[in-house]
Amino acid sequence: EAAVTQSPRNKVTVTGGNVTLSCRQTNSHNYMYWYRQDTGHGLRLIHYSYGAGNLQIGDVPDGYKATRTTQEDFFLLLELASPSQTSLYFCASSDVGNTEVFFGKGTRLTVV
Amino acid sequence: GDSVTQTEGPVTVSESESLIINCTYSATSIAYPNLFWYVRYPGEGLQLLLKVITAGQKGSSRGFEATYNKETTSFHLQKASVQESDSAVYYCALGSNYNQGKLIFGQGTKLSIKP
């Protein structure tokens, strides 16, 4: 069964701190995505990638970096975390074209 | 720009009653919009509930239905008789045929079912 695994599931950090969120997919998909979900906004795309070493900017990229080290692994980096980045983060994977998208269970990040 | 607007939540419906969650979209930069309903159960990731990629067509799954109406730019989700297990957050989303993971989501509608 297709799987997207996020870690950690919960994280608390201080303002100015350095945080890395991890995502691994075992679907052999080319595309991977990072979204954030805030009350009243639905999910918004931060960054995405269509293969190892590739990075594309999404709709709300400010304050975030991302890196795709392998086909399986996609990381989201917050180098100077701010309270405005307190959110629920979802990773997803898909293939090109008319195929299903698979989401992880989410990482709840709190910046205090 | 591209956007999706859906029924503000939370919504509470009694078991066996009917449900409609409204969704309207604006797709100014997508030539052939694809429309989706995703569902998130407590503690789980989002799952695809149904999708329709052709205007005028209807999608259905698990008793839910939605019709892609290009004239009214709508994609409302309906169910004739809800069950307690339908309690979840429902998201309407807009995408393209080329990359269906690059989505524009509505704000989500939290649905609670009263037994």
mmCIF file with all atom_site columns, C-alpha atoms in Angstrom:
data_model
loop_
_atom_site.group_PDB
_atom_site.id
_atom_site.type_symbol
_atom_site.label_atom_id
_atom_site.label_alt_id
_atom_site.label_comp_id
_atom_site.label_asym_id
_atom_site.label_entity_id
_atom_site.label_seq_id
_atom_site.pdbx_PDB_ins_code
_atom_site.Cartn_x
_atom_site.Cartn_y
_atom_site.Cartn_z
_atom_site.occupancy
_atom_site.B_iso_or_equiv
_atom_site.pdbx_formal_charge
_atom_site.auth_seq_id
_atom_site.auth_comp_id
_atom_site.auth_asym_id
_atom_site.auth_atom_id
_atom_site.pdbx_PDB_model_num
ATOM 1   C CA . GLU A 1 1   ? 0.000   0.000  0.000   1.00 0.00 ? 1   GLU A CA 1
ATOM 2   C CA . ALA A 1 2   ? 1.160   3.496  -0.841  1.00 0.00 ? 2   ALA A CA 1
ATOM 3   C CA . ALA A 1 3   ? 2.721   5.238  2.145   1.00 0.00 ? 3   ALA A CA 1
ATOM 4   C CA . VAL A 1 4   ? 3.944   8.678  3.135   1.00 0.00 ? 4   VAL A CA 1
ATOM 5   C CA . THR A 1 5   ? 5.571   8.899  6.562   1.00 0.00 ? 5   THR A CA 1
ATOM 6   C CA . GLN A 1 6   ? 6.243   12.176 8.347   1.00 0.00 ? 6   GLN A CA 1
ATOM 7   C CA . SER A 1 7   ? 8.452   12.761 11.366  1.00 0.00 ? 7   SER A CA 1
ATOM 8   C CA . PRO A 1 8   ? 8.228   14.043 13.952  1.00 0.00 ? 8   PRO A CA 1
ATOM 9   C CA . ARG A 1 9   ? 4.448   14.050 14.421  1.00 0.00 ? 9   ARG A CA 1
ATOM 10  C CA . ASN A 1 10  ? 4.650   16.847 16.964  1.00 0.00 ? 10  ASN A CA 1
ATOM 11  C CA . LYS A 1 11  ? 7.341   19.446 17.558  1.00 0.00 ? 11  LYS A CA 1
ATOM 12  C CA . VAL A 1 12  ? 7.689   22.446 19.830  1.00 0.00 ? 12  VAL A CA 1
ATOM 13  C CA . THR A 1 13  ? 10.485  24.925 19.234  1.00 0.00 ? 13  THR A CA 1
ATOM 14  C CA . VAL A 1 14  ? 11.415  28.435 20.304  1.00 0.00 ? 14  VAL A CA 1
ATOM 15  C CA . THR A 1 15  ? 11.361  31.575 18.191  1.00 0.00 ? 15  THR A CA 1
ATOM 16  C CA . GLY A 1 16  ? 14.601  31.749 16.219  1.00 0.00 ? 16  GLY A CA 1
ATOM 17  C CA . GLY A 1 17  ? 15.145  28.025 16.480  1.00 0.00 ? 17  GLY A CA 1
ATOM 18  C CA . ASN A 1 18  ? 16.151  25.648 13.721  1.00 0.00 ? 18  ASN A CA 1
ATOM 19  C CA . VAL A 1 19  ? 13.672  22.918 12.727  1.00 0.00 ? 19  VAL A CA 1
ATOM 20  C CA . THR A 1 20  ? 13.720  20.162 10.133  1.00 0.00 ? 20  THR A CA 1
ATOM 21  C CA . LEU A 1 21  ? 10.584  18.235 9.186   1.00 0.00 ? 21  LEU A CA 1
ATOM 22  C CA . SER A 1 22  ? 11.105  14.921 7.411   1.00 0.00 ? 22  SER A CA 1
ATOM 23  C CA . CYS A 1 23  ? 9.026   13.065 4.875   1.00 0.00 ? 23  CYS A CA 1
ATOM 24  C CA . ARG A 1 24  ? 9.614   9.676  3.291   1.00 0.00 ? 24  ARG A CA 1
ATOM 25  C CA . GLN A 1 25  ? 7.519   8.025  0.604   1.00 0.00 ? 25  GLN A CA 1
ATOM 26  C CA . THR A 1 26  ? 7.687   4.421  -0.515  1.00 0.00 ? 26  THR A CA 1
ATOM 27  C CA . ASN A 1 27  ? 5.459   4.873  -3.555  1.00 0.00 ? 27  ASN A CA 1
ATOM 28  C CA . SER A 1 28  ? 8.240   5.358  -6.135  1.00 0.00 ? 28  SER A CA 1
ATOM 29  C CA . HIS A 1 29  ? 6.603   8.686  -6.964  1.00 0.00 ? 29  HIS A CA 1
ATOM 30  C CA . ASN A 1 30  ? 8.419   11.469 -8.733  1.00 0.00 ? 30  ASN A CA 1
ATOM 31  C CA . TYR A 1 31  ? 6.577   14.384 -7.112  1.00 0.00 ? 31  TYR A CA 1
ATOM 32  C CA . MET A 1 32  ? 6.653   15.328 -3.450  1.00 0.00 ? 32  MET A CA 1
ATOM 33  C CA . TYR A 1 33  ? 4.991   18.315 -1.759  1.00 0.00 ? 33  TYR A CA 1
ATOM 34  C CA . TRP A 1 34  ? 4.959   20.243 1.479   1.00 0.00 ? 34  TRP A CA 1
ATOM 35  C CA . TYR A 1 35  ? 1.731   21.966 2.530   1.00 0.00 ? 35  TYR A CA 1
ATOM 36  C CA . ARG A 1 36  ? 0.755   23.905 5.624   1.00 0.00 ? 36  ARG A CA 1
ATOM 37  C CA . GLN A 1 37  ? -2.755  23.947 7.004   1.00 0.00 ? 37  GLN A CA 1
ATOM 38  C CA . ASP A 1 38  ? -4.101  26.768 9.146   1.00 0.00 ? 38  ASP A CA 1
ATOM 39  C CA . THR A 1 39  ? -7.591  27.374 10.438  1.00 0.00 ? 39  THR A CA 1
ATOM 40  C CA . GLY A 1 40  ? -9.574  29.314 7.857   1.00 0.00 ? 40  GLY A CA 1
ATOM 41  C CA . HIS A 1 41  ? -7.068  28.763 5.073   1.00 0.00 ? 41  HIS A CA 1
ATOM 42  C CA . GLY A 1 42  ? -7.181  25.123 4.077   1.00 0.00 ? 42  GLY A CA 1
ATOM 43  C CA . LEU A 1 43  ? -3.897  23.665 2.836   1.00 0.00 ? 43  LEU A CA 1
ATOM 44  C CA . ARG A 1 44  ? -1.386  25.916 1.109   1.00 0.00 ? 44  ARG A CA 1
ATOM 45  C CA . LEU A 1 45  ? 1.571   24.710 -0.946  1.00 0.00 ? 45  LEU A CA 1
ATOM 46  C CA . ILE A 1 46  ? 5.001   25.677 0.396   1.00 0.00 ? 46  ILE A CA 1
ATOM 47  C CA . HIS A 1 47  ? 7.443   23.811 -1.878  1.00 0.00 ? 47  HIS A CA 1
ATOM 48  C CA . TYR A 1 48  ? 7.412   20.806 -4.133  1.00 0.00 ? 48  TYR A CA 1
ATOM 49  C CA . SER A 1 49  ? 9.874   18.685 -6.064  1.00 0.00 ? 49  SER A CA 1
ATOM 50  C CA . TYR A 1 50  ? 9.764   16.429 -9.085  1.00 0.00 ? 50  TYR A CA 1
ATOM 51  C CA . GLY A 1 51  ? 12.873  14.445 -8.325  1.00 0.00 ? 51  GLY A CA 1
ATOM 52  C CA . ALA A 1 52  ? 16.055  14.171 -6.307  1.00 0.00 ? 52  ALA A CA 1
ATOM 53  C CA . GLY A 1 53  ? 17.911  17.479 -6.307  1.00 0.00 ? 53  GLY A CA 1
ATOM 54  C CA . ASN A 1 54  ? 14.950  19.409 -7.752  1.00 0.00 ? 54  ASN A CA 1
ATOM 55  C CA . LEU A 1 55  ? 13.008  22.108 -5.906  1.00 0.00 ? 55  LEU A CA 1
ATOM 56  C CA . GLN A 1 56  ? 10.040  24.192 -7.018  1.00 0.00 ? 56  GLN A CA 1
ATOM 57  C CA . ILE A 1 57  ? 8.526   27.140 -5.183  1.00 0.00 ? 57  ILE A CA 1
ATOM 58  C CA . GLY A 1 58  ? 4.943   26.882 -4.089  1.00 0.00 ? 58  GLY A CA 1
ATOM 59  C CA . ASP A 1 59  ? 2.444   29.544 -3.081  1.00 0.00 ? 59  ASP A CA 1
ATOM 60  C CA . VAL A 1 60  ? 3.708   30.386 0.441   1.00 0.00 ? 60  VAL A CA 1
ATOM 61  C CA . PRO A 1 61  ? 7.495   29.752 0.400   1.00 0.00 ? 61  PRO A CA 1
ATOM 62  C CA . ASP A 1 62  ? 8.729   32.656 2.559   1.00 0.00 ? 62  ASP A CA 1
ATOM 63  C CA . GLY A 1 63  ? 10.676  31.493 5.611   1.00 0.00 ? 63  GLY A CA 1
ATOM 64  C CA . TYR A 1 64  ? 11.043  27.931 4.361   1.00 0.00 ? 64  TYR A CA 1
ATOM 65  C CA . LYS A 1 65  ? 13.720  25.960 2.587   1.00 0.00 ? 65  LYS A CA 1
ATOM 66  C CA . ALA A 1 66  ? 13.344  22.447 1.292   1.00 0.00 ? 66  ALA A CA 1
ATOM 67  C CA . THR A 1 67  ? 15.646  19.761 0.036   1.00 0.00 ? 67  THR A CA 1
ATOM 68  C CA . ARG A 1 68  ? 14.981  16.529 -1.858  1.00 0.00 ? 68  ARG A CA 1
ATOM 69  C CA . THR A 1 69  ? 17.923  14.261 -1.160  1.00 0.00 ? 69  THR A CA 1
ATOM 70  C CA . THR A 1 70  ? 16.611  11.088 -2.804  1.00 0.00 ? 70  THR A CA 1
ATOM 71  C CA . GLN A 1 71  ? 13.471  10.039 -4.610  1.00 0.00 ? 71  GLN A CA 1
ATOM 72  C CA . GLU A 1 72  ? 12.102  8.889  -1.241  1.00 0.00 ? 72  GLU A CA 1
ATOM 73  C CA . ASP A 1 73  ? 13.075  11.757 1.074   1.00 0.00 ? 73  ASP A CA 1
ATOM 74  C CA . PHE A 1 74  ? 11.912  15.383 1.170   1.00 0.00 ? 74  PHE A CA 1
ATOM 75  C CA . PHE A 1 75  ? 12.814  17.744 4.009   1.00 0.00 ? 75  PHE A CA 1
ATOM 76  C CA . LEU A 1 76  ? 11.344  21.073 5.059   1.00 0.00 ? 76  LEU A CA 1
ATOM 77  C CA . LEU A 1 77  ? 13.731  23.431 6.871   1.00 0.00 ? 77  LEU A CA 1
ATOM 78  C CA . LEU A 1 78  ? 12.835  26.368 9.084   1.00 0.00 ? 78  LEU A CA 1
ATOM 79  C CA . GLU A 1 79  ? 16.128  28.075 9.896   1.00 0.00 ? 79  GLU A CA 1
ATOM 80  C CA . LEU A 1 80  ? 14.753  30.931 12.007  1.00 0.00 ? 80  LEU A CA 1
ATOM 81  C CA . ALA A 1 81  ? 11.381  29.728 13.203  1.00 0.00 ? 81  ALA A CA 1
ATOM 82  C CA . SER A 1 82  ? 8.737   32.335 13.972  1.00 0.00 ? 82  SER A CA 1
ATOM 83  C CA . PRO A 1 83  ? 5.352   32.040 15.760  1.00 0.00 ? 83  PRO A CA 1
ATOM 84  C CA . SER A 1 84  ? 3.621   32.652 12.405  1.00 0.00 ? 84  SER A CA 1
ATOM 85  C CA . GLN A 1 85  ? 4.963   29.264 11.302  1.00 0.00 ? 85  GLN A CA 1
ATOM 86  C CA . THR A 1 86  ? 2.963   27.468 13.974  1.00 0.00 ? 86  THR A CA 1
ATOM 87  C CA . SER A 1 87  ? 0.852   25.180 11.823  1.00 0.00 ? 87  SER A CA 1
ATOM 88  C CA . LEU A 1 88  ? -0.036  21.656 10.768  1.00 0.00 ? 88  LEU A CA 1
ATOM 89  C CA . TYR A 1 89  ? 2.302   20.502 7.991   1.00 0.00 ? 89  TYR A CA 1
ATOM 90  C CA . PHE A 1 90  ? 1.427   17.833 5.452   1.00 0.00 ? 90  PHE A CA 1
ATOM 91  C CA . CYS A 1 91  ? 3.706   16.036 3.054   1.00 0.00 ? 91  CYS A CA 1
ATOM 92  C CA . ALA A 1 92  ? 2.350   14.329 -0.045  1.00 0.00 ? 92  ALA A CA 1
ATOM 93  C CA . SER A 1 93  ? 3.562   12.380 -3.051  1.00 0.00 ? 93  SER A CA 1
ATOM 94  C CA . SER A 1 94  ? 2.205   11.720 -6.516  1.00 0.00 ? 94  SER A CA 1
ATOM 95  C CA . ASP A 1 95  ? 3.246   10.766 -9.993  1.00 0.00 ? 95  ASP A CA 1
ATOM 96  C CA . VAL A 1 96  ? 2.909   12.808 -13.164 1.00 0.00 ? 96  VAL A CA 1
ATOM 97  C CA . GLY A 1 97  ? -0.515  13.148 -14.737 1.00 0.00 ? 97  GLY A CA 1
ATOM 98  C CA . ASN A 1 98  ? -3.844  11.714 -13.720 1.00 0.00 ? 98  ASN A CA 1
ATOM 99  C CA . THR A 1 99  ? -2.763  9.747  -10.640 1.00 0.00 ? 99  THR A CA 1
ATOM 100 C CA . GLU A 1 100 ? -3.774  9.687  -7.013  1.00 0.00 ? 100 GLU A CA 1
ATOM 101 C CA . VAL A 1 101 ? -2.010  11.865 -4.448  1.00 0.00 ? 101 VAL A CA 1
ATOM 102 C CA . PHE A 1 102 ? -1.054  10.319 -1.096  1.00 0.00 ? 102 PHE A CA 1
ATOM 103 C CA . PHE A 1 103 ? -0.735  12.390 2.061   1.00 0.00 ? 103 PHE A CA 1
ATOM 104 C CA . GLY A 1 104 ? 1.107   11.802 5.302   1.00 0.00 ? 104 GLY A CA 1
ATOM 105 C CA . LYS A 1 105 ? -0.623  12.137 8.672   1.00 0.00 ? 105 LYS A CA 1
ATOM 106 C CA . GLY A 1 106 ? 0.825   15.561 9.358   1.00 0.00 ? 106 GLY A CA 1
ATOM 107 C CA . THR A 1 107 ? 3.326   17.219 11.705  1.00 0.00 ? 107 THR A CA 1
ATOM 108 C CA . ARG A 1 108 ? 2.022   19.709 14.225  1.00 0.00 ? 108 ARG A CA 1
ATOM 109 C CA . LEU A 1 109 ? 4.649   22.399 14.787  1.00 0.00 ? 109 LEU A CA 1
ATOM 110 C CA . THR A 1 110 ? 4.391   24.956 17.570  1.00 0.00 ? 110 THR A CA 1
ATOM 111 C CA . VAL A 1 111 ? 6.789   27.895 17.727  1.00 0.00 ? 111 VAL A CA 1
ATOM 112 C CA . VAL A 1 112 ? 6.719   29.606 21.118  1.00 0.00 ? 112 VAL A CA 1
ATOM 113 C CA . GLY B 2 1   ? -6.143  34.143 -9.399  1.00 0.00 ? 1   GLY B CA 1
ATOM 114 C CA . ASP B 2 2   ? -7.107  30.555 -8.684  1.00 0.00 ? 2   ASP B CA 1
ATOM 115 C CA . SER B 2 3   ? -9.160  29.980 -5.561  1.00 0.00 ? 3   SER B CA 1
ATOM 116 C CA . VAL B 2 4   ? -11.652 27.677 -3.866  1.00 0.00 ? 4   VAL B CA 1
ATOM 117 C CA . THR B 2 5   ? -14.373 28.677 -1.413  1.00 0.00 ? 5   THR B CA 1
ATOM 118 C CA . GLN B 2 6   ? -16.453 26.171 0.524   1.00 0.00 ? 6   GLN B CA 1
ATOM 119 C CA . THR B 2 7   ? -19.088 26.081 3.247   1.00 0.00 ? 7   THR B CA 1
ATOM 120 C CA . GLU B 2 8   ? -17.841 27.554 6.495   1.00 0.00 ? 8   GLU B CA 1
ATOM 121 C CA . GLY B 2 9   ? -17.775 25.014 9.280   1.00 0.00 ? 9   GLY B CA 1
ATOM 122 C CA . PRO B 2 10  ? -18.364 23.475 11.615  1.00 0.00 ? 10  PRO B CA 1
ATOM 123 C CA . VAL B 2 11  ? -21.465 21.736 10.296  1.00 0.00 ? 11  VAL B CA 1
ATOM 124 C CA . THR B 2 12  ? -23.573 19.362 12.394  1.00 0.00 ? 12  THR B CA 1
ATOM 125 C CA . VAL B 2 13  ? -26.061 16.965 10.797  1.00 0.00 ? 13  VAL B CA 1
ATOM 126 C CA . SER B 2 14  ? -28.196 14.273 12.388  1.00 0.00 ? 14  SER B CA 1
ATOM 127 C CA . GLU B 2 15  ? -27.558 10.676 11.381  1.00 0.00 ? 15  GLU B CA 1
ATOM 128 C CA . SER B 2 16  ? -29.569 9.570  8.316   1.00 0.00 ? 16  SER B CA 1
ATOM 129 C CA . GLU B 2 17  ? -30.211 13.184 7.297   1.00 0.00 ? 17  GLU B CA 1
ATOM 130 C CA . SER B 2 18  ? -28.991 14.606 3.997   1.00 0.00 ? 18  SER B CA 1
ATOM 131 C CA . LEU B 2 19  ? -25.850 16.696 3.577   1.00 0.00 ? 19  LEU B CA 1
ATOM 132 C CA . ILE B 2 20  ? -24.612 19.323 1.178   1.00 0.00 ? 20  ILE B CA 1
ATOM 133 C CA . ILE B 2 21  ? -21.273 21.108 1.440   1.00 0.00 ? 21  ILE B CA 1
ATOM 134 C CA . ASN B 2 22  ? -20.977 23.920 -1.066  1.00 0.00 ? 22  ASN B CA 1
ATOM 135 C CA . CYS B 2 23  ? -17.834 24.529 -3.111  1.00 0.00 ? 23  CYS B CA 1
ATOM 136 C CA . THR B 2 24  ? -17.197 27.178 -5.737  1.00 0.00 ? 24  THR B CA 1
ATOM 137 C CA . TYR B 2 25  ? -13.966 27.782 -7.598  1.00 0.00 ? 25  TYR B CA 1
ATOM 138 C CA . SER B 2 26  ? -12.143 30.279 -9.742  1.00 0.00 ? 26  SER B CA 1
ATOM 139 C CA . ALA B 2 27  ? -9.636  28.855 -12.236 1.00 0.00 ? 27  ALA B CA 1
ATOM 140 C CA . THR B 2 28  ? -8.055  31.724 -14.159 1.00 0.00 ? 28  THR B CA 1
ATOM 141 C CA . SER B 2 29  ? -4.647  30.116 -14.808 1.00 0.00 ? 29  SER B CA 1
ATOM 142 C CA . ILE B 2 30  ? -5.665  26.477 -15.281 1.00 0.00 ? 30  ILE B CA 1
ATOM 143 C CA . ALA B 2 31  ? -6.815  25.637 -18.770 1.00 0.00 ? 31  ALA B CA 1
ATOM 144 C CA . TYR B 2 32  ? -8.589  22.382 -17.870 1.00 0.00 ? 32  TYR B CA 1
ATOM 145 C CA . PRO B 2 33  ? -9.390  22.382 -14.154 1.00 0.00 ? 33  PRO B CA 1
ATOM 146 C CA . ASN B 2 34  ? -9.702  19.120 -12.273 1.00 0.00 ? 34  ASN B CA 1
ATOM 147 C CA . LEU B 2 35  ? -11.870 19.137 -9.146  1.00 0.00 ? 35  LEU B CA 1
ATOM 148 C CA . PHE B 2 36  ? -11.456 17.045 -6.020  1.00 0.00 ? 36  PHE B CA 1
ATOM 149 C CA . TRP B 2 37  ? -12.968 16.319 -2.653  1.00 0.00 ? 37  TRP B CA 1
ATOM 150 C CA . TYR B 2 38  ? -10.538 15.151 0.023   1.00 0.00 ? 38  TYR B CA 1
ATOM 151 C CA . VAL B 2 39  ? -11.457 13.939 3.514   1.00 0.00 ? 39  VAL B CA 1
ATOM 152 C CA . ARG B 2 40  ? -9.397  13.892 6.691   1.00 0.00 ? 40  ARG B CA 1
ATOM 153 C CA . TYR B 2 41  ? -10.494 11.625 9.520   1.00 0.00 ? 41  TYR B CA 1
ATOM 154 C CA . PRO B 2 42  ? -9.166  12.344 13.028  1.00 0.00 ? 42  PRO B CA 1
ATOM 155 C CA . GLY B 2 43  ? -5.474  11.487 13.321  1.00 0.00 ? 43  GLY B CA 1
ATOM 156 C CA . GLU B 2 44  ? -5.152  10.594 9.662   1.00 0.00 ? 44  GLU B CA 1
ATOM 157 C CA . GLY B 2 45  ? -3.790  12.232 6.523   1.00 0.00 ? 45  GLY B CA 1
ATOM 158 C CA . LEU B 2 46  ? -5.990  13.495 3.717   1.00 0.00 ? 46  LEU B CA 1
ATOM 159 C CA . GLN B 2 47  ? -7.585  10.844 1.518   1.00 0.00 ? 47  GLN B CA 1
ATOM 160 C CA . LEU B 2 48  ? -9.074  11.342 -1.893  1.00 0.00 ? 48  LEU B CA 1
ATOM 161 C CA . LEU B 2 49  ? -12.850 10.985 -1.677  1.00 0.00 ? 49  LEU B CA 1
ATOM 162 C CA . LEU B 2 50  ? -13.709 11.677 -5.307  1.00 0.00 ? 50  LEU B CA 1
ATOM 163 C CA . LYS B 2 51  ? -12.493 13.571 -8.326  1.00 0.00 ? 51  LYS B CA 1
ATOM 164 C CA . VAL B 2 52  ? -13.914 14.763 -11.626 1.00 0.00 ? 52  VAL B CA 1
ATOM 165 C CA . ILE B 2 53  ? -11.727 15.942 -14.472 1.00 0.00 ? 53  ILE B CA 1
ATOM 166 C CA . THR B 2 54  ? -14.373 16.711 -17.096 1.00 0.00 ? 54  THR B CA 1
ATOM 167 C CA . ALA B 2 55  ? -16.964 19.470 -16.851 1.00 0.00 ? 55  ALA B CA 1
ATOM 168 C CA . GLY B 2 56  ? -20.516 18.162 -16.690 1.00 0.00 ? 56  GLY B CA 1
ATOM 169 C CA . GLN B 2 57  ? -19.515 14.829 -15.170 1.00 0.00 ? 57  GLN B CA 1
ATOM 170 C CA . LYS B 2 58  ? -20.422 13.485 -11.742 1.00 0.00 ? 58  LYS B CA 1
ATOM 171 C CA . GLY B 2 59  ? -18.124 11.683 -9.350  1.00 0.00 ? 59  GLY B CA 1
ATOM 172 C CA . SER B 2 60  ? -19.257 9.380  -6.573  1.00 0.00 ? 60  SER B CA 1
ATOM 173 C CA . SER B 2 61  ? -17.720 7.402  -3.737  1.00 0.00 ? 61  SER B CA 1
ATOM 174 C CA . ARG B 2 62  ? -18.901 5.953  -0.404  1.00 0.00 ? 62  ARG B CA 1
ATOM 175 C CA . GLY B 2 63  ? -22.387 7.402  -1.009  1.00 0.00 ? 63  GLY B CA 1
ATOM 176 C CA . PHE B 2 64  ? -21.067 10.909 -1.694  1.00 0.00 ? 64  PHE B CA 1
ATOM 177 C CA . GLU B 2 65  ? -21.601 12.658 -5.023  1.00 0.00 ? 65  GLU B CA 1
ATOM 178 C CA . ALA B 2 66  ? -20.385 15.853 -6.663  1.00 0.00 ? 66  ALA B CA 1
ATOM 179 C CA . THR B 2 67  ? -21.056 17.288 -10.126 1.00 0.00 ? 67  THR B CA 1
ATOM 180 C CA . TYR B 2 68  ? -18.547 19.491 -11.926 1.00 0.00 ? 68  TYR B CA 1
ATOM 181 C CA . ASN B 2 69  ? -20.600 22.494 -13.096 1.00 0.00 ? 69  ASN B CA 1
ATOM 182 C CA . LYS B 2 70  ? -18.556 24.799 -15.312 1.00 0.00 ? 70  LYS B CA 1
ATOM 183 C CA . GLU B 2 71  ? -21.395 27.319 -15.781 1.00 0.00 ? 71  GLU B CA 1
ATOM 184 C CA . THR B 2 72  ? -21.804 28.004 -12.070 1.00 0.00 ? 72  THR B CA 1
ATOM 185 C CA . THR B 2 73  ? -18.140 27.131 -11.256 1.00 0.00 ? 73  THR B CA 1
ATOM 186 C CA . SER B 2 74  ? -19.361 24.823 -8.529  1.00 0.00 ? 74  SER B CA 1
ATOM 187 C CA . PHE B 2 75  ? -18.573 21.342 -7.223  1.00 0.00 ? 75  PHE B CA 1
ATOM 188 C CA . HIS B 2 76  ? -20.932 20.785 -4.291  1.00 0.00 ? 76  HIS B CA 1
ATOM 189 C CA . LEU B 2 77  ? -20.619 17.613 -2.204  1.00 0.00 ? 77  LEU B CA 1
ATOM 190 C CA . GLN B 2 78  ? -23.851 15.780 -1.386  1.00 0.00 ? 78  GLN B CA 1
ATOM 191 C CA . LYS B 2 79  ? -24.919 12.693 0.486   1.00 0.00 ? 79  LYS B CA 1
ATOM 192 C CA . ALA B 2 80  ? -28.492 11.500 0.867   1.00 0.00 ? 80  ALA B CA 1
ATOM 193 C CA . SER B 2 81  ? -28.097 9.862  4.281   1.00 0.00 ? 81  SER B CA 1
ATOM 194 C CA . VAL B 2 82  ? -25.075 10.483 6.502   1.00 0.00 ? 82  VAL B CA 1
ATOM 195 C CA . GLN B 2 83  ? -23.612 8.071  9.038   1.00 0.00 ? 83  GLN B CA 1
ATOM 196 C CA . GLU B 2 84  ? -21.696 8.694  12.222  1.00 0.00 ? 84  GLU B CA 1
ATOM 197 C CA . SER B 2 85  ? -18.535 7.435  10.479  1.00 0.00 ? 85  SER B CA 1
ATOM 198 C CA . ASP B 2 86  ? -18.759 10.392 8.075   1.00 0.00 ? 86  ASP B CA 1
ATOM 199 C CA . SER B 2 87  ? -17.575 12.748 10.815  1.00 0.00 ? 87  SER B CA 1
ATOM 200 C CA . ALA B 2 88  ? -14.416 14.312 9.381   1.00 0.00 ? 88  ALA B CA 1
ATOM 201 C CA . VAL B 2 89  ? -13.019 17.437 7.738   1.00 0.00 ? 89  VAL B CA 1
ATOM 202 C CA . TYR B 2 90  ? -13.852 17.775 4.037   1.00 0.00 ? 90  TYR B CA 1
ATOM 203 C CA . TYR B 2 91  ? -11.738 19.778 1.605   1.00 0.00 ? 91  TYR B CA 1
ATOM 204 C CA . CYS B 2 92  ? -12.664 20.881 -1.879  1.00 0.00 ? 92  CYS B CA 1
ATOM 205 C CA . ALA B 2 93  ? -9.633  21.314 -4.156  1.00 0.00 ? 93  ALA B CA 1
ATOM 206 C CA . LEU B 2 94  ? -8.715  22.509 -7.634  1.00 0.00 ? 94  LEU B CA 1
ATOM 207 C CA . GLY B 2 95  ? -5.845  21.228 -9.737  1.00 0.00 ? 95  GLY B CA 1
ATOM 208 C CA . SER B 2 96  ? -4.584  20.585 -13.218 1.00 0.00 ? 96  SER B CA 1
ATOM 209 C CA . ASN B 2 97  ? -4.516  17.360 -15.148 1.00 0.00 ? 97  ASN B CA 1
ATOM 210 C CA . TYR B 2 98  ? -0.736  17.444 -15.472 1.00 0.00 ? 98  TYR B CA 1
ATOM 211 C CA . ASN B 2 99  ? 0.157   17.637 -11.796 1.00 0.00 ? 99  ASN B CA 1
ATOM 212 C CA . GLN B 2 100 ? -2.663  16.577 -9.523  1.00 0.00 ? 100 GLN B CA 1
ATOM 213 C CA . GLY B 2 101 ? -0.628  17.068 -6.370  1.00 0.00 ? 101 GLY B CA 1
ATOM 214 C CA . LYS B 2 102 ? -0.263  20.805 -6.945  1.00 0.00 ? 102 LYS B CA 1
ATOM 215 C CA . LEU B 2 103 ? -3.612  21.775 -5.509  1.00 0.00 ? 103 LEU B CA 1
ATOM 216 C CA . ILE B 2 104 ? -5.552  24.841 -4.427  1.00 0.00 ? 104 ILE B CA 1
ATOM 217 C CA . PHE B 2 105 ? -7.645  23.922 -1.396  1.00 0.00 ? 105 PHE B CA 1
ATOM 218 C CA . GLY B 2 106 ? -10.730 25.381 0.162   1.00 0.00 ? 106 GLY B CA 1
ATOM 219 C CA . GLN B 2 107 ? -10.593 26.145 3.859   1.00 0.00 ? 107 GLN B CA 1
ATOM 220 C CA . GLY B 2 108 ? -12.105 22.816 4.896   1.00 0.00 ? 108 GLY B CA 1
ATOM 221 C CA . THR B 2 109 ? -15.475 22.033 6.449   1.00 0.00 ? 109 THR B CA 1
ATOM 222 C CA . LYS B 2 110 ? -15.601 20.131 9.707   1.00 0.00 ? 110 LYS B CA 1
ATOM 223 C CA . LEU B 2 111 ? -18.594 17.804 9.720   1.00 0.00 ? 111 LEU B CA 1
ATOM 224 C CA . SER B 2 112 ? -20.003 16.282 12.885  1.00 0.00 ? 112 SER B CA 1
ATOM 225 C CA . ILE B 2 113 ? -22.797 13.707 12.832  1.00 0.00 ? 113 ILE B CA 1
ATOM 226 C CA . LYS B 2 114 ? -25.271 13.536 15.723  1.00 0.00 ? 114 LYS B CA 1
ATOM 227 C CA . PRO B 2 115 ? -26.332 9.972  16.527  1.00 0.00 ? 115 PRO B CA 1
#
